[in-house]
Short mmCIF file of C-alpha atoms in Angstrom, two decimals:
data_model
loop_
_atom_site.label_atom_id
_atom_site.label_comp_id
_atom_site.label_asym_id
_atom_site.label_seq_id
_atom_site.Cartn_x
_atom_site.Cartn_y
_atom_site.Cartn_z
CA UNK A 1 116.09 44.91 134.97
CA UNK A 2 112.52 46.67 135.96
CA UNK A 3 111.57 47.17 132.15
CA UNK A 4 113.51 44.89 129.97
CA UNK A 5 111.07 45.45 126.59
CA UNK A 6 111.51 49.06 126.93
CA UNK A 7 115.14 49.38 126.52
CA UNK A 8 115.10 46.02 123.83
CA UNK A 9 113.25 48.40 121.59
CA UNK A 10 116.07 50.37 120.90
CA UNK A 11 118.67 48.28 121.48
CA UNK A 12 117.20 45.69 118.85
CA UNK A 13 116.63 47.50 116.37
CA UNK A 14 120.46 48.09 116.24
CA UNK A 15 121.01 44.49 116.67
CA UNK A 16 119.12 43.85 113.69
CA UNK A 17 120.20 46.00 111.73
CA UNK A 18 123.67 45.44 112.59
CA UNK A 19 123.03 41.47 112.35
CA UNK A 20 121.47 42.12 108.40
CA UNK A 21 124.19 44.13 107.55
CA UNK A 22 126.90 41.64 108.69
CA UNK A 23 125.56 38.44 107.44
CA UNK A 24 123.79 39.09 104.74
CA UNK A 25 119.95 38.33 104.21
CA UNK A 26 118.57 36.11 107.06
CA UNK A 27 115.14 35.21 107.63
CA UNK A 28 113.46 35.87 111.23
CA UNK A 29 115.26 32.19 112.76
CA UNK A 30 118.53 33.64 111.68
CA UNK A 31 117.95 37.07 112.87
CA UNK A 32 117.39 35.64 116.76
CA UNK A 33 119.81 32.50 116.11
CA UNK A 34 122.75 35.26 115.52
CA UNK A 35 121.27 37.72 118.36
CA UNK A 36 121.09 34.99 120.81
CA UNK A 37 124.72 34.17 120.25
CA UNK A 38 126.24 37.58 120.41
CA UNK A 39 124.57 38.38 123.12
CA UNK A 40 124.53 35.15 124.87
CA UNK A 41 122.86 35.11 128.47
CA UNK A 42 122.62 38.93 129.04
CA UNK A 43 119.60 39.09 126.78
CA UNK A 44 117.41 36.85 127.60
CA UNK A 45 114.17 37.37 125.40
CA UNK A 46 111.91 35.42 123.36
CA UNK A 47 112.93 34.71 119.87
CA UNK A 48 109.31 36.08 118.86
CA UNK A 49 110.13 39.54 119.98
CA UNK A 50 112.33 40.24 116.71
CA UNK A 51 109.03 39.91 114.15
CA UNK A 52 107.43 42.86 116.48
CA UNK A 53 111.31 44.54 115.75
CA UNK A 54 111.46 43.32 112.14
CA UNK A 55 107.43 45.15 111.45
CA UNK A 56 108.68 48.33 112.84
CA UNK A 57 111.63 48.48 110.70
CA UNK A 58 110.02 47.28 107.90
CA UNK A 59 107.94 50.19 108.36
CA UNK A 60 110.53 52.73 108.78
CA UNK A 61 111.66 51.19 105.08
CA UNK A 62 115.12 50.09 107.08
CA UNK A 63 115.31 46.87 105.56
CA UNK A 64 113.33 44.65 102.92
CA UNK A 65 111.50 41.71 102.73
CA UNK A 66 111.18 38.92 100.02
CA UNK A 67 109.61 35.08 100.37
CA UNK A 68 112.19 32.74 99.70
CA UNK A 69 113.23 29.10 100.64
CA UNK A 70 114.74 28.39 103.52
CA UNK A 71 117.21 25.75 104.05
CA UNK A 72 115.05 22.59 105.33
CA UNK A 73 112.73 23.47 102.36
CA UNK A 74 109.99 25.87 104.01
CA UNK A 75 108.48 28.96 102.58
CA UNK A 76 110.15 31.84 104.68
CA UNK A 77 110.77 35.36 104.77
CA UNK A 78 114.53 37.06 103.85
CA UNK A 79 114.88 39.95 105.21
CA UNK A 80 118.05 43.03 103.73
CA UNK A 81 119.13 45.88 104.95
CA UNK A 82 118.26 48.94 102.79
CA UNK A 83 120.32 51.79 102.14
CA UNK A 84 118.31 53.90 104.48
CA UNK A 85 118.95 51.27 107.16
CA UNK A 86 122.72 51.47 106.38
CA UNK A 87 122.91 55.01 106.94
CA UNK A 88 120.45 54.50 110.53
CA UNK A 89 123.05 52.02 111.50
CA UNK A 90 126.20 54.20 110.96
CA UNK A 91 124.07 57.30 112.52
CA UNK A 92 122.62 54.51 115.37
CA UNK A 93 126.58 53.02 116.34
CA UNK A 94 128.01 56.41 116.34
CA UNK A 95 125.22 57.55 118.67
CA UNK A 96 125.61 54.73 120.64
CA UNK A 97 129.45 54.53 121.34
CA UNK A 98 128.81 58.16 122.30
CA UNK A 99 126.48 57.31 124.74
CA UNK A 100 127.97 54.29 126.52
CA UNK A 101 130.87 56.38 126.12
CA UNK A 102 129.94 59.08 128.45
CA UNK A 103 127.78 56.30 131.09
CA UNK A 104 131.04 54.67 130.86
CA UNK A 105 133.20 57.54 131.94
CA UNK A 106 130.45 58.42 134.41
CA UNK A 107 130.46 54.97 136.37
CA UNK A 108 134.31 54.81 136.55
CA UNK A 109 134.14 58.25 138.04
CA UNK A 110 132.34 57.47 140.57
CA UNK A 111 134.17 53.91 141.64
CA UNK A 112 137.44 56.18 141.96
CA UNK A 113 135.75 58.04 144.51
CA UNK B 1 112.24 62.51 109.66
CA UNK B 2 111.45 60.08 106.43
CA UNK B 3 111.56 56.78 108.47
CA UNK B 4 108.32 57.94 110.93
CA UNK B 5 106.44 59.22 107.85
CA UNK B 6 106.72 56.21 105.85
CA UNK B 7 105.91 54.12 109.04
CA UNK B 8 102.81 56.14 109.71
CA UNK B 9 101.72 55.34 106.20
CA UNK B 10 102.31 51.65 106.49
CA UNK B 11 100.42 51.91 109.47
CA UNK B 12 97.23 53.05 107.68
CA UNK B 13 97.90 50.45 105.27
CA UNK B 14 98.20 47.41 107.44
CA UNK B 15 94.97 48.40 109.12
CA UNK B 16 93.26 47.59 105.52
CA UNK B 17 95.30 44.74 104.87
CA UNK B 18 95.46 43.42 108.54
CA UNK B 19 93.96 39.27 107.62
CA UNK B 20 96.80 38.92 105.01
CA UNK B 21 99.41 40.57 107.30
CA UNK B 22 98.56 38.26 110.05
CA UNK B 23 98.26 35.39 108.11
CA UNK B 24 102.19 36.37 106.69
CA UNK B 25 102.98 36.41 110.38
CA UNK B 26 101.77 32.76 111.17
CA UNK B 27 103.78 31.36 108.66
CA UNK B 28 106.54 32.81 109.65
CA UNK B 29 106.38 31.72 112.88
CA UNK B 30 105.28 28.57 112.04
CA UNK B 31 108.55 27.80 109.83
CA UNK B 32 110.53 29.54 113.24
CA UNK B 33 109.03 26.60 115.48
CA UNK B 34 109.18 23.94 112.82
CA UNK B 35 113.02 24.79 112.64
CA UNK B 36 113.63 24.70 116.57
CA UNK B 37 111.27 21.76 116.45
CA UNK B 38 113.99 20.08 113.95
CA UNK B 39 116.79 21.30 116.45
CA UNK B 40 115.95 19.78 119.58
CA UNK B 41 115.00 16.38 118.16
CA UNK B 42 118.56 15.94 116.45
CA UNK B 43 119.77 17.08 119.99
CA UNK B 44 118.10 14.03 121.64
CA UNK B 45 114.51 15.02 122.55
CA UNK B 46 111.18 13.81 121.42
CA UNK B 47 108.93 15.35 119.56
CA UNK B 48 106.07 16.63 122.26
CA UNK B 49 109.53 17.48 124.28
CA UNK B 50 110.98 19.37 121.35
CA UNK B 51 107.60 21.37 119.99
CA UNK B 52 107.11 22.29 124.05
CA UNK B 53 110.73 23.65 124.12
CA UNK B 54 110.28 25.47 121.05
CA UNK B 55 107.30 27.01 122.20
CA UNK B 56 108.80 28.73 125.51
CA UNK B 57 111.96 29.43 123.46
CA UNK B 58 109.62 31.61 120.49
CA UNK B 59 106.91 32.89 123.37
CA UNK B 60 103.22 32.99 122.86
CA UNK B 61 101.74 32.94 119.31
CA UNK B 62 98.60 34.24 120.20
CA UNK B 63 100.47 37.01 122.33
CA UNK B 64 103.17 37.68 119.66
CA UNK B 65 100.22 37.99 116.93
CA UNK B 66 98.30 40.67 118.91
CA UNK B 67 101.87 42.18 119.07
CA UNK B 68 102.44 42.45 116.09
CA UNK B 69 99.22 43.87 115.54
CA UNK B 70 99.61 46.14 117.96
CA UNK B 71 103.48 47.57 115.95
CA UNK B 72 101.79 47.26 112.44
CA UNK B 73 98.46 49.07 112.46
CA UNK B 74 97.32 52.34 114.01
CA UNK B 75 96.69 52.24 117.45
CA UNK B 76 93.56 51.01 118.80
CA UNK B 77 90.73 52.84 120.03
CA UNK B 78 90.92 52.61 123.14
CA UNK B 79 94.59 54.05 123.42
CA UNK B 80 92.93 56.92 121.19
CA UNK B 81 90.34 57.56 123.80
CA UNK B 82 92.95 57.25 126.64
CA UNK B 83 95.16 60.51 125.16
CA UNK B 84 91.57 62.41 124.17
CA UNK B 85 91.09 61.55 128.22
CA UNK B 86 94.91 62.68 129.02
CA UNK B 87 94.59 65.66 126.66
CA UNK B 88 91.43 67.03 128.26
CA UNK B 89 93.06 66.45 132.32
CA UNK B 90 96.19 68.93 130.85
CA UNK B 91 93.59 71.55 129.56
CA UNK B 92 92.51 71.50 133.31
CA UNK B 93 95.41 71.46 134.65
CA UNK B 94 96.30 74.98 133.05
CA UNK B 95 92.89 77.17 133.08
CA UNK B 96 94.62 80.15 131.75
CA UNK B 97 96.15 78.20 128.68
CA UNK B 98 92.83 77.13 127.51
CA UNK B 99 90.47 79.54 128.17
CA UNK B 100 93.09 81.63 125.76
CA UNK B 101 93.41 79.00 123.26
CA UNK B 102 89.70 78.34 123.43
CA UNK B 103 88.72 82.10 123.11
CA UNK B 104 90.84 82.25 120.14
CA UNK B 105 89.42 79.26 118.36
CA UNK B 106 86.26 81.14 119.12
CA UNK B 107 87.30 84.04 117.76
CA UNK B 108 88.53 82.46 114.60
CA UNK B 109 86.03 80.71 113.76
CA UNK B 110 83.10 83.71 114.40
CA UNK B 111 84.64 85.68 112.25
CA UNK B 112 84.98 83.41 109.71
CA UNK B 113 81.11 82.45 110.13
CA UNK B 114 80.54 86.36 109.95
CA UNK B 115 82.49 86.97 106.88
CA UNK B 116 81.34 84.09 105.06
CA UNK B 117 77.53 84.47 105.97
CA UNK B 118 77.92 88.15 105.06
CA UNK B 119 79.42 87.17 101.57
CA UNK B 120 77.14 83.89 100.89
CA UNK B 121 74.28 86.59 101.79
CA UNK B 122 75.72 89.51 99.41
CA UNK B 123 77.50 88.01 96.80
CA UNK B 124 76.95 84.16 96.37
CA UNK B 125 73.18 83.59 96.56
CA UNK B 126 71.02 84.41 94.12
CA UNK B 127 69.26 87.55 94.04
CA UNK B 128 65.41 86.25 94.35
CA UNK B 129 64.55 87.58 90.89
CA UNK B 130 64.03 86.07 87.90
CA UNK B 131 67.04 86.05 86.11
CA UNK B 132 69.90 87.89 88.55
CA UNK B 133 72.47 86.59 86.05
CA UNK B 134 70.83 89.38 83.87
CA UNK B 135 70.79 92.41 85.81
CA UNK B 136 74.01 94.81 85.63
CA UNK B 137 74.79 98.40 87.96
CA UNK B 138 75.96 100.78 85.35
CA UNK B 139 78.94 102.93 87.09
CA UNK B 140 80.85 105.02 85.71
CA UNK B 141 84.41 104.15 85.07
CA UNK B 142 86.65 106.77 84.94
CA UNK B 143 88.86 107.72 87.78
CA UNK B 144 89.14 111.61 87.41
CA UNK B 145 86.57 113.92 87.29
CA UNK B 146 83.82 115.16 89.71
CA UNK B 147 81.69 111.94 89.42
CA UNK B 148 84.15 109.40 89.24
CA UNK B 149 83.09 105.80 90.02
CA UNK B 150 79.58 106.88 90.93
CA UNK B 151 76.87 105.66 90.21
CA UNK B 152 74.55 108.08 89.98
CA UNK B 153 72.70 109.93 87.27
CA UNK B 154 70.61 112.86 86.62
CA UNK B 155 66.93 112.01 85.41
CA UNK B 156 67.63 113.48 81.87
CA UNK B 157 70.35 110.89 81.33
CA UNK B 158 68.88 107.91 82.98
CA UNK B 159 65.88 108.71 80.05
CA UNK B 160 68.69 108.78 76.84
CA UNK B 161 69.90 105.46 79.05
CA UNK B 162 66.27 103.74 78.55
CA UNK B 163 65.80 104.85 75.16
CA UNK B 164 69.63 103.58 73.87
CA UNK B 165 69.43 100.40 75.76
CA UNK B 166 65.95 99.87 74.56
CA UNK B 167 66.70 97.17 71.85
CA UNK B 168 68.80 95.22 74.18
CA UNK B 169 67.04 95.55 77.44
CA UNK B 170 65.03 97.99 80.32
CA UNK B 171 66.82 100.15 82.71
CA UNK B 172 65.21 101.14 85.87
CA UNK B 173 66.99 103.33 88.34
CA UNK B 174 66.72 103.04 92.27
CA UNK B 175 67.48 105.00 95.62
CA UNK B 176 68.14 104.38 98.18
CA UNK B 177 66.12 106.67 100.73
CA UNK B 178 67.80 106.49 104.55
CA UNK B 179 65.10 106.62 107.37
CA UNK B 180 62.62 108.63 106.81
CA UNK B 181 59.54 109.46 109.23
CA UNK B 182 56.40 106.96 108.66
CA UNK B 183 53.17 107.18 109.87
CA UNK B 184 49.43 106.76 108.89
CA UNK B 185 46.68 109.52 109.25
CA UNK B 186 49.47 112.41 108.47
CA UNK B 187 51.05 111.75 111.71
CA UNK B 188 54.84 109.96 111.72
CA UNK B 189 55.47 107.69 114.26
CA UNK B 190 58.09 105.80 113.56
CA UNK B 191 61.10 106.19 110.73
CA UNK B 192 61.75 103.83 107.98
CA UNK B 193 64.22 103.41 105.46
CA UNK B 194 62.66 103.13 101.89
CA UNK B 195 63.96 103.09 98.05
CA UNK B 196 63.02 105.50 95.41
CA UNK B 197 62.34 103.26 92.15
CA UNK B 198 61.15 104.12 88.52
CA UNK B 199 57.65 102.64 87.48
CA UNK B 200 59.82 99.14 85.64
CA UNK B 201 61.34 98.59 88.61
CA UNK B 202 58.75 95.43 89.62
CA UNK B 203 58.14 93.97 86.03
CA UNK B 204 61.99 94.69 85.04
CA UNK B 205 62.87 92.06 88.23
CA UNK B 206 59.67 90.47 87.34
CA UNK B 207 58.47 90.87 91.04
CA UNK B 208 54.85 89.99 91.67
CA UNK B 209 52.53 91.61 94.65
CA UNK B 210 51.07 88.98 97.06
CA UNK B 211 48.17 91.69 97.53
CA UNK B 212 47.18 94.32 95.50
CA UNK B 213 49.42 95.87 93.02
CA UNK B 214 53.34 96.89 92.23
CA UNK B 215 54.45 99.72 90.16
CA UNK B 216 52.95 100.89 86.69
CA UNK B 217 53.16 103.02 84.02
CA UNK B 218 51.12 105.18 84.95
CA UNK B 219 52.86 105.73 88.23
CA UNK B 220 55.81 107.32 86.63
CA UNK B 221 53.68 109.72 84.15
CA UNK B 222 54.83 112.98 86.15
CA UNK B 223 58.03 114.02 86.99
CA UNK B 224 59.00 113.25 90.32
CA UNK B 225 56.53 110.43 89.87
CA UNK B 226 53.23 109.89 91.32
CA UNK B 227 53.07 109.09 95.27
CA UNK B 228 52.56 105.85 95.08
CA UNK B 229 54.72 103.33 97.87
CA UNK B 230 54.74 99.64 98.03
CA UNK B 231 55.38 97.90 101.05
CA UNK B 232 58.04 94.70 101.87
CA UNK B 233 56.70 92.05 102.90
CA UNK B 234 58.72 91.89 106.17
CA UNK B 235 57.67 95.75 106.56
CA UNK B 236 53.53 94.92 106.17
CA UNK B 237 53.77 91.89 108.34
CA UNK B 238 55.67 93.53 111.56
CA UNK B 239 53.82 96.82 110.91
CA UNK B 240 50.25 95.56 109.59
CA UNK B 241 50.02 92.04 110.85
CA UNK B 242 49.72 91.90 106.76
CA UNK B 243 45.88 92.75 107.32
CA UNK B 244 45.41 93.62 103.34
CA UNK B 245 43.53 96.49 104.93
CA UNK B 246 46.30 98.87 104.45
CA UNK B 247 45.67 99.04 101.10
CA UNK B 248 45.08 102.38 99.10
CA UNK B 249 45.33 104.62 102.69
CA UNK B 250 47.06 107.23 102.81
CA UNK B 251 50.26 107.37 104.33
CA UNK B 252 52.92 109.78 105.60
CA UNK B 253 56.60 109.41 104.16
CA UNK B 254 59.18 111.79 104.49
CA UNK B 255 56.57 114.60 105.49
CA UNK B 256 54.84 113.07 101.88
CA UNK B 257 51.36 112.32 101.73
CA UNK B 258 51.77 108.62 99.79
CA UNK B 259 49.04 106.18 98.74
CA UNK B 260 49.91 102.73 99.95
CA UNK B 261 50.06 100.04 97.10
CA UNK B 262 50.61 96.31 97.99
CA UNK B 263 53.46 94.31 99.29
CA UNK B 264 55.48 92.18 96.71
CA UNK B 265 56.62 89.18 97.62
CA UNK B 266 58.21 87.23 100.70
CA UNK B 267 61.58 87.23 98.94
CA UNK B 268 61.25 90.29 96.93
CA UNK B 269 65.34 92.30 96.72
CA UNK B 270 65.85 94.19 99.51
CA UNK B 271 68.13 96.77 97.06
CA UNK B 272 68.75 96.41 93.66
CA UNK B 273 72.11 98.08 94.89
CA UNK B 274 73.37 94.40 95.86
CA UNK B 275 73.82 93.52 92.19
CA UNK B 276 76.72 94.55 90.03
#
């Protein structure tokens, strides 16, 4: 892959979101604990890369923040889903399926040539 | 778009709360490591083994902290200066574009200049008397009739003017005389635009002569008034090289034999016309 943090951008994002609204609050460990697992060896980043994702959606008021304990006892950041963030995710997933959708269609196409 | 506007905002923020933003990011991370640290020991490895692992597995801090900076805040200078670079290699790229959208700025902003210097000149500042908040241009105010929204008056009624307003003020009346011929020795040589004023005019305005004398009583003792003319100051410096000389000759104006008078002041009105 020539630029692999160009096309992360947008695809994490998603993740995130996607990862908040399935499990719940997480703090930033979580967040790239649960990515890493989905996505196992296909996306191969560094665990860092999702504060630069959380900031940016942070900004975007997507999800929320709050200091909290974390389970071995350390001050840490939770991070939620907003509504706004809900609504970017259903908007986000729908745009997506429609997109692989058509690269999808557009790859096969050409292998049954 | 909300989401961009409210990021854009809390993009000017964080460049005013950038120390405590960064320090928020360090712990964070810090806890992140301290938590992978934890992992890899329980798997088996020691600690230098376990904090180095956890280290490649998070990526750089200082690199991740100049990241973030780079997400949070506004962009830095230098990526400003990079797209004022960019934007001014696309004006030259299309010569037509902006020597149209150039010529319109121009124009836009000339006129405004114009109109605004024109108004600040006519309207806003002061009129150099003493007290312009003072001095009103009667006019008439009906709409029908012969003299409708003039503002002129026959001599008779500009008297029964002075003598009703008299407890509450002076009324002068003024002319304004187009160009008229102008010369010295009964011999025009050039044509100059003047003002016909009654004898108050001066000490109405309260306008002082820098040589010689204004307008008097006396002046005004004969209809039609004496022909007596006092020179601007701009008028006796160009014309005169304000040589004080010029006083008392006698001078041609509008085929008029005149007697020069003096030259009121550097800032003295133009035309009482300008006020209302």
């Amino acid at each position: 892959m020539e630029n692999k943090t160009e096309i992360l951008r947008g695809t994490l994002d998603l993740m995130v979101l996607q990862a908040l609204e399935a499990m719940g609050p997480l703090h930033g460990y979580g967040i790239a604990q649960r990515i890493e697992q989905i996505s196992g060896e296909s996306l191969k980043m560094n665990q860092g890369t999702v504060y630069l994702c959380l900031v940016r959606l942070l900004q975007k008021r997507w999800i929320k923040a709050e200091w909290g304990t974390s389970e071995n006892n350390r001050k840490a950041r939770f991070y939620s889903i907003s509504k706004a963030g809900q609504k970017q995710l259903i908007e986000e997933t729908e745009n997506w399926q429609r997109v692989s959708g058509t690269i999808g269609r557009l790859l096969r196409l050409n292998e049954t040539r | 778009m909300f989401s961009s506007f409210h990021r854009t905002l809390a993009r000017i923020r964080a460049v005013f709360h950038s120390n405590d933003l960064d320090r928020d990011l360090v712990l964070e991370l810090e806890s992140h490591i301290q938590i992978l640290v934890e992992q890899h020991i329980r798997k088996g490895a020691s600690r230098e083994e376990a904090q180095r692992l956890a280290r490649i597995e998070l990526g750089g801090i200082a690199q991740l902290r100049e990241a973030h900076r780079e997400v949070r805040a506004l962009p830095l200078p230098d990526a400003v200066l990079q797209d004022i670079r960019f934007a001014f290699r696309m004006l030259r790229k299309s010569p037509g574009f902006t020597t149209v959208a150039v010529f319109t700025l121009a124009l836009g902003i000339g006129a405004n200049t114009a109109i605004f210097s024109l108004l600040h000149a006519s309207l806003w500042s002061p009129l150099p008397v003493s007290d312009p908040k003072e001095i009103f241009h009667l006019m008439r105010s009906s709409s029908e009739g012969d003299f409708a929204g003039e503002s002129s008056y026959s001599y008779p009624l500009f008297q029964q003017f002075s003598k009703t307003a008299a407890p509450f003020g002076e009324v002068f009346a003024t002319e304004v005389v187009g160009p008229r011929k102008f010369g010295l020795n009964g011999v025009s040589d050039q044509r100059i635009a003047g003002e016909a004023v009654s004898d108050n005019f001066f000490s109405v305005l309260n306008v002082g002569p820098i040589v010689g004398r204004v307008l008097e009583p006396q002046d005004d003792n004969v209809l039609g008034g004496n022909h007596v003319a006092v020179l601007s100051y701009a008028f006796w410096k160009r014309r005169f090289q304000s040589n004080a000389s010029v006083l008392g000759r006698r001078i041609l104006y509008d085929e008029t034999p005149y007697k020069s008078s003096a030259s009121p002041g550097p800032d003295s009105p133009g035309s009482i016309r300008r006020c209302q």
